[in-house]
Structure formats: structure tokens, C-alpha cells
Amino acid sequence: MRLILLGPPGGGKGTQAKRLQDRFGLVQLSTGDMLRAAIAAGSELGKKAKSVMDAGQLVSDDIIIGMIAERIEQPDCKGGFILDGFPRTIPQAEALDRLLADKGLNLDFAIEIRVPDERIVERITGRFTCAKCGAGYHDKFQRPKTDGVCDVCGGTEFSRRADDNAETVTARLNAYHAQTAPLLPYYEEKGKLRVVDGTLPIDEVTRKLEEILQTANVG
Ligand code: AP5
């Protein structure tokens, strides 16, 4: 199965992709995580991407498409994948269509996790992750069971993203509406679009997504 999670920054794409990957045997492909790994590694790509990401703008289509084209060639993608944060522009969506067509593969769903802008600042400014295993948390909505200790790996160090501040969120939302929202009619016309209410509690959103995935023609 191959699916795209669409939605605004902080809408819950990463949280849900992590939950779905184990249950359905899929791999989460997050272009944001790939870019942050490139920044942490100090690569040329990371150096180019950093200032763009810190400003809340989109990294160029060429860089992103090249990164995804390489990633979906890896053996772990053979069983299917969840695209989290890609595509984000019409040229990226068209490139994905070509990449899949060249491999004789199809897309099962593009699922919009819909969250209104006014909820986004709170979601993003409260987010933190385990520095050791990357598990995601929120100051208000998803606290670790024991304060200061990661539920997944027992780690005690946590980090917050450089672009998770109120100023950058506005730029990221603007980029979402101008460049990514046109993907919703793009996938609707192809009969691939499904919509889930992302304002529901995290477990409820997962349940709705699972219902959609269970309707896929696996094969
Ligand atoms: P990226 O890393 O993709 O960031 P984003 O799209 O801004 O999305 P986020 O990761 O911020 O949010 P999310 O939807 O995963 O939410 P989460 O589950 O964490 O991209 C970062 C940057 O990289 C971009 O700005 C751009 O510069 C560049 N980039 C990446 N891909 C690109 C591309 N394809 N093209 C060009 N540039 C690209 O949830 C957020 C918080 O809310 C968490 O704390 C969570 O616990 C909480 N939460 C989640 N769901 C719920 C719920 N239902 N109720 C309450 N709280 C919830």
C-alpha cells in the first residue's frame, strides 16, 4: 500500500504515520525528517536547506524530488510506504506520479488530516521529541506517562525543532495554503482524496485512518 498524508504543519501527519507504519507494515517517508538528518550531518544539502526551513519556506522541488526518488528505491519501501510531508507542490505530485508509473505502482490514498489554522500554533509550539528515539510528544496533548522519561526508550533528553516557533509557523501556514492546498483538488480529481477530522483526539484520528486503510485493495 502507498499513501500520502496531507495537511498543515503540526496537523498530526508525523504522529499518525508512526502509528500506522507498524500496524500496516509500511515505511514512513518524511521529507522533513530527511532534511533535518541532512542538516545534523552537515551535508551540502543540509546547508542549503537550513536557512529555507528556518524561514518556513519550501525547499526547492529539484532537491526534494531527487531525495524521494532515491529513497523509494531502497528495499524497505517494497512493502509500501506512507509519504509524510511529500508532495507539497503540484510539480512534486506530478513527479511522484511519474516515479510510481515507471515502477508500475499505484497510489492508494491521499488523506487530508484537516485542522484549522487557529489550532496550529498551539500544536506546534507545544511539540517536543525524544532526543534518543525520536518519539513525539506534546506539552498538553501527549505527555510522556512519567514526566521527563520517554515512554518508548526510557530516554531522558528531549528536543524542540528550530522552526517550531510562533513566527515561523505563520510562514509555514502561508506556504501550505499557497503551494500545498492545491494538491487537495489534484487528488480529488483522481478519486484518491479522503479527509479525516484532525481536531479529534489522537487515538480517534488513528481509528479513522485505519478505517480508510482497511478499504484498500491490497495486492
Ligand atoms: P516537516 O517536517 O514536514 O514539517 P510540517 O509539514 O510543517 O509538519 P510538522 O512535522 O510540523 O507537523 P505534523 O503534521 O507531522 O504534526 P505532528 O504529528 O508532529 O517540514 C519542515 C520543513 O522542511 C518545511 O517547512 C520545509 O521547509 C521543508 N520541507 C519538508 N518537506 C518538503 C517538501 N516536500 N517540499 C519542500 N520543502 C519541504 O503533530 C504536531 C504536535 O501536535 C505534536 O506535538 C503532537 O503530539 C500533537 N498532535 C498531533 N495530533 C494531535 C491531535 N489529534 N490532537 C492534539 N494534539 C495532536
Short mmCIF file of C-alpha atoms and ligand atoms in Angstrom, two decimals:
data_model
loop_
_atom_site.label_atom_id
_atom_site.label_comp_id
_atom_site.label_asym_id
_atom_site.label_seq_id
_atom_site.Cartn_x
_atom_site.Cartn_y
_atom_site.Cartn_z
CA MET A 1 0.00 0.00 0.00
CA ARG A 2 1.19 3.52 -0.77
CA LEU A 3 -0.38 6.60 0.73
CA ILE A 4 0.17 10.29 1.23
CA LEU A 5 -0.69 12.15 4.43
CA LEU A 6 -1.58 15.75 3.61
CA GLY A 7 -2.35 18.56 6.00
CA PRO A 8 -1.00 21.73 7.57
CA PRO A 9 2.23 21.93 9.59
CA GLY A 10 1.55 20.45 13.01
CA GLY A 11 -1.64 18.80 11.78
CA GLY A 12 -0.62 15.35 13.03
CA LYS A 13 0.92 13.73 9.91
CA GLY A 14 4.07 12.51 11.65
CA THR A 15 2.22 11.34 14.77
CA GLN A 16 -0.19 9.28 12.69
CA ALA A 17 2.39 7.96 10.19
CA LYS A 18 4.39 6.48 13.08
CA ARG A 19 1.29 4.73 14.41
CA LEU A 20 0.23 3.35 11.01
CA GLN A 21 3.60 2.06 9.90
CA ASP A 22 3.81 -0.84 12.36
CA ARG A 23 0.17 -1.79 12.10
CA PHE A 24 0.19 -1.95 8.27
CA GLY A 25 3.84 -2.90 7.61
CA LEU A 26 4.59 0.39 5.87
CA VAL A 27 7.62 2.70 5.98
CA GLN A 28 7.21 6.35 6.98
CA LEU A 29 8.98 8.62 4.49
CA SER A 30 9.16 12.10 5.99
CA THR A 31 10.94 14.65 3.81
CA GLY A 32 11.17 16.96 6.85
CA ASP A 33 13.00 14.25 8.84
CA MET A 34 15.31 13.56 5.88
CA LEU A 35 16.18 17.25 5.62
CA ARG A 36 16.78 17.55 9.39
CA ALA A 37 19.07 14.48 9.19
CA ALA A 38 21.00 16.19 6.37
CA ILE A 39 21.34 19.34 8.50
CA ALA A 40 22.53 17.32 11.50
CA ALA A 41 25.08 15.55 9.27
CA GLY A 42 26.36 18.90 7.98
CA SER A 43 25.98 17.81 4.33
CA GLU A 44 25.84 20.25 1.40
CA LEU A 45 22.14 19.53 1.03
CA GLY A 46 21.62 20.24 4.73
CA LYS A 47 23.47 23.55 4.47
CA LYS A 48 21.27 24.62 1.55
CA ALA A 49 18.06 23.54 3.28
CA LYS A 50 18.65 25.02 6.74
CA SER A 51 18.02 28.69 6.08
CA VAL A 52 14.98 27.90 3.92
CA MET A 53 13.46 25.69 6.64
CA ASP A 54 14.23 28.17 9.42
CA ALA A 55 12.32 30.80 7.41
CA GLY A 56 9.33 28.46 7.00
CA GLN A 57 9.68 28.37 3.20
CA LEU A 58 9.71 25.29 0.98
CA VAL A 59 12.96 23.69 -0.16
CA SER A 60 13.28 23.54 -3.96
CA ASP A 61 11.36 20.86 -5.85
CA ASP A 62 14.52 19.50 -7.52
CA ILE A 63 16.20 18.74 -4.20
CA ILE A 64 13.11 17.14 -2.70
CA ILE A 65 12.19 15.06 -5.76
CA GLY A 66 15.76 13.75 -6.04
CA MET A 67 15.72 12.80 -2.36
CA ILE A 68 12.42 10.89 -2.63
CA ALA A 69 13.34 9.20 -5.92
CA GLU A 70 16.45 7.79 -4.24
CA ARG A 71 14.63 6.80 -1.06
CA ILE A 72 11.82 4.81 -2.67
CA GLU A 73 14.43 2.67 -4.46
CA GLN A 74 15.53 1.27 -1.09
CA PRO A 75 14.47 -2.35 -0.36
CA ASP A 76 12.46 -1.42 2.76
CA CYS A 77 9.99 0.51 0.56
CA LYS A 78 8.97 -2.57 -1.40
CA GLY A 79 6.22 -3.44 1.09
CA GLY A 80 4.65 0.02 0.78
CA PHE A 81 5.13 3.45 2.30
CA ILE A 82 3.48 6.46 3.89
CA LEU A 83 4.58 9.81 2.44
CA ASP A 84 4.60 12.38 5.23
CA GLY A 85 5.28 15.94 4.03
CA PHE A 86 5.65 14.99 0.37
CA PRO A 87 4.39 16.00 -2.15
CA ARG A 88 3.96 19.63 -1.16
CA THR A 89 3.64 21.28 -4.58
CA ILE A 90 1.98 20.34 -7.88
CA PRO A 91 5.37 19.70 -9.58
CA GLN A 92 6.26 17.32 -6.72
CA ALA A 93 2.92 15.50 -7.15
CA GLU A 94 3.48 15.18 -10.89
CA ALA A 95 6.99 13.85 -10.28
CA LEU A 96 5.59 11.29 -7.84
CA ASP A 97 3.06 10.15 -10.45
CA ARG A 98 5.92 9.58 -12.90
CA LEU A 99 8.09 7.78 -10.32
CA LEU A 100 5.26 5.39 -9.44
CA ALA A 101 4.20 4.87 -13.07
CA ASP A 102 7.79 3.97 -14.03
CA LYS A 103 7.69 1.22 -11.42
CA GLY A 104 4.18 0.06 -12.39
CA LEU A 105 2.92 1.08 -8.94
CA ASN A 106 -0.18 2.98 -7.93
CA LEU A 107 -1.14 5.32 -5.11
CA ASP A 108 -3.90 4.05 -2.82
CA PHE A 109 -4.89 7.22 -0.99
CA ALA A 110 -4.03 10.86 -0.38
CA ILE A 111 -5.52 11.54 3.06
CA GLU A 112 -6.01 15.08 4.29
CA ILE A 113 -5.77 15.46 8.07
CA ARG A 114 -7.81 18.63 8.31
CA VAL A 115 -7.02 21.10 11.11
CA PRO A 116 -7.98 24.79 11.06
CA ASP A 117 -5.15 27.37 11.28
CA GLU A 118 -6.20 28.65 14.72
CA ARG A 119 -5.32 25.26 16.30
CA ILE A 120 -1.90 25.04 14.69
CA VAL A 121 0.20 27.46 16.76
CA GLU A 122 -0.66 25.62 19.98
CA ARG A 123 0.09 22.25 18.37
CA ILE A 124 3.48 23.34 17.08
CA THR A 125 4.78 25.40 19.98
CA GLY A 126 3.93 22.55 22.42
CA ARG A 127 5.67 19.82 20.43
CA PHE A 128 8.83 18.04 21.62
CA THR A 129 10.55 14.75 20.76
CA CYS A 130 12.78 12.23 22.49
CA ALA A 131 16.37 13.07 21.52
CA LYS A 132 17.29 9.37 21.56
CA CYS A 133 14.49 7.60 19.63
CA GLY A 134 12.52 10.48 18.08
CA ALA A 135 9.17 9.60 19.72
CA GLY A 136 6.87 12.64 19.55
CA TYR A 137 5.13 14.35 22.47
CA HIS A 138 3.15 17.48 23.27
CA ASP A 139 3.18 19.66 26.41
CA LYS A 140 -0.61 19.45 26.66
CA PHE A 141 -1.98 16.78 24.31
CA GLN A 142 0.53 13.93 24.52
CA ARG A 143 2.70 13.99 27.63
CA PRO A 144 5.01 11.07 28.47
CA LYS A 145 3.45 8.72 31.08
CA THR A 146 6.24 9.71 33.50
CA ASP A 147 7.34 13.34 33.20
CA GLY A 148 10.82 13.64 31.71
CA VAL A 149 11.05 9.96 30.64
CA CYS A 150 10.36 8.73 27.11
CA ASP A 151 7.59 6.07 27.03
CA VAL A 152 9.28 4.24 24.16
CA CYS A 153 13.01 4.05 25.04
CA GLY A 154 13.32 5.45 28.58
CA GLY A 155 15.43 8.36 27.28
CA THR A 156 15.54 11.49 29.43
CA GLU A 157 16.75 14.05 26.86
CA PHE A 158 14.18 15.85 24.72
CA SER A 159 14.49 18.38 21.91
CA ARG A 160 12.38 21.01 20.13
CA ARG A 161 12.64 21.88 16.44
CA ALA A 162 14.32 25.13 15.34
CA ASP A 163 11.31 26.01 13.15
CA ASP A 164 8.71 25.36 15.88
CA ASN A 165 8.15 28.97 16.92
CA ALA A 166 5.16 31.26 16.50
CA GLU A 167 6.83 33.49 13.82
CA THR A 168 7.89 30.63 11.54
CA VAL A 169 4.53 28.91 11.92
CA THR A 170 2.82 31.79 10.11
CA ALA A 171 5.22 31.47 7.15
CA ARG A 172 4.72 27.67 7.12
CA LEU A 173 0.94 28.07 7.11
CA ASN A 174 1.16 30.60 4.27
CA ALA A 175 3.32 28.17 2.27
CA TYR A 176 0.80 25.41 2.99
CA HIS A 177 -2.18 27.39 1.71
CA ALA A 178 -0.40 28.81 -1.34
CA GLN A 179 1.61 25.79 -2.51
CA THR A 180 0.28 22.60 -0.88
CA ALA A 181 -3.50 23.12 -0.63
CA PRO A 182 -3.84 22.92 -4.48
CA LEU A 183 -2.96 19.22 -4.09
CA LEU A 184 -6.37 18.60 -2.50
CA PRO A 185 -8.35 19.14 -5.75
CA TYR A 186 -5.50 17.44 -7.66
CA TYR A 187 -6.06 14.19 -5.76
CA GLU A 188 -9.82 14.63 -5.55
CA GLU A 189 -10.00 14.61 -9.37
CA LYS A 190 -8.07 11.35 -9.35
CA GLY A 191 -10.53 9.82 -6.86
CA LYS A 192 -7.73 9.34 -4.30
CA LEU A 193 -8.59 12.02 -1.72
CA ARG A 194 -10.01 11.12 1.68
CA VAL A 195 -10.50 13.57 4.56
CA VAL A 196 -10.14 12.98 8.29
CA ASP A 197 -11.02 15.46 11.04
CA GLY A 198 -7.62 16.20 12.61
CA THR A 199 -9.13 18.10 15.54
CA LEU A 200 -10.28 14.82 17.10
CA PRO A 201 -8.16 13.24 19.86
CA ILE A 202 -5.05 11.44 18.56
CA ASP A 203 -6.48 7.91 19.06
CA GLU A 204 -9.70 8.86 17.25
CA VAL A 205 -7.77 10.20 14.26
CA THR A 206 -5.81 6.91 14.16
CA ARG A 207 -9.07 4.93 14.20
CA LYS A 208 -10.48 6.96 11.27
CA LEU A 209 -7.27 6.47 9.28
CA GLU A 210 -7.29 2.72 9.97
CA GLU A 211 -10.86 2.52 8.68
CA ILE A 212 -9.75 4.12 5.41
CA LEU A 213 -6.65 1.92 5.04
CA GLN A 214 -8.74 -1.19 5.60
CA THR A 215 -10.69 -0.36 2.42
CA ALA A 216 -7.52 -0.51 0.25
CA ASN A 217 -7.21 -3.14 -2.45
CA VAL A 218 -4.11 -4.84 -1.13
CA GLY A 219 -2.08 -6.58 -3.80
P1 AP5 B 1 8.01 18.96 8.01
O1 AP5 B 1 8.95 18.33 8.93
O2 AP5 B 1 7.29 18.12 7.00
O3 AP5 B 1 7.01 19.85 8.85
P2 AP5 B 1 5.46 20.23 8.66
O4 AP5 B 1 4.73 19.85 7.44
O5 AP5 B 1 5.50 21.66 8.98
O6 AP5 B 1 4.77 19.28 9.59
P3 AP5 B 1 5.15 19.00 11.04
O7 AP5 B 1 6.19 17.93 11.14
O8 AP5 B 1 5.44 20.30 11.74
O9 AP5 B 1 3.76 18.50 11.61
P4 AP5 B 1 2.97 17.14 11.58
O10 AP5 B 1 1.78 17.28 10.71
O11 AP5 B 1 3.87 15.96 11.35
O12 AP5 B 1 2.46 17.16 13.09
P5 AP5 B 1 2.84 16.25 14.34
O13 AP5 B 1 2.34 14.87 14.14
O14 AP5 B 1 4.27 16.41 14.72
O15 AP5 B 1 8.75 20.11 7.15
C1 AP5 B 1 9.59 21.05 7.77
C2 AP5 B 1 10.21 21.94 6.71
O16 AP5 B 1 11.00 21.15 5.80
C3 AP5 B 1 9.21 22.67 5.80
O17 AP5 B 1 8.79 23.90 6.36
C4 AP5 B 1 10.05 22.89 4.52
O18 AP5 B 1 10.97 23.95 4.67
C5 AP5 B 1 10.87 21.59 4.44
N1 AP5 B 1 10.20 20.54 3.66
C6 AP5 B 1 9.78 19.31 4.11
N2 AP5 B 1 9.21 18.62 3.11
C7 AP5 B 1 9.25 19.41 2.00
C8 AP5 B 1 8.79 19.25 0.67
N3 AP5 B 1 8.14 18.12 0.27
N4 AP5 B 1 8.99 20.27 -0.21
C9 AP5 B 1 9.64 21.41 0.17
N5 AP5 B 1 10.09 21.62 1.43
C10 AP5 B 1 9.90 20.63 2.34
O19 AP5 B 1 1.92 16.95 15.45
C11 AP5 B 1 2.23 18.22 15.98
C12 AP5 B 1 2.01 18.23 17.51
O20 AP5 B 1 0.62 18.11 17.77
C13 AP5 B 1 2.70 17.07 18.25
O21 AP5 B 1 3.23 17.55 19.45
C14 AP5 B 1 1.56 16.07 18.51
O22 AP5 B 1 1.76 15.37 19.73
C15 AP5 B 1 0.34 16.95 18.57
N6 AP5 B 1 -0.84 16.32 17.97
C16 AP5 B 1 -0.89 15.56 16.85
N7 AP5 B 1 -2.15 15.16 16.58
C17 AP5 B 1 -2.93 15.70 17.56
C18 AP5 B 1 -4.33 15.66 17.84
N8 AP5 B 1 -5.19 14.97 17.09
N9 AP5 B 1 -4.77 16.33 18.93
C19 AP5 B 1 -3.90 17.03 19.73
N10 AP5 B 1 -2.57 17.10 19.52
C20 AP5 B 1 -2.09 16.45 18.45
#
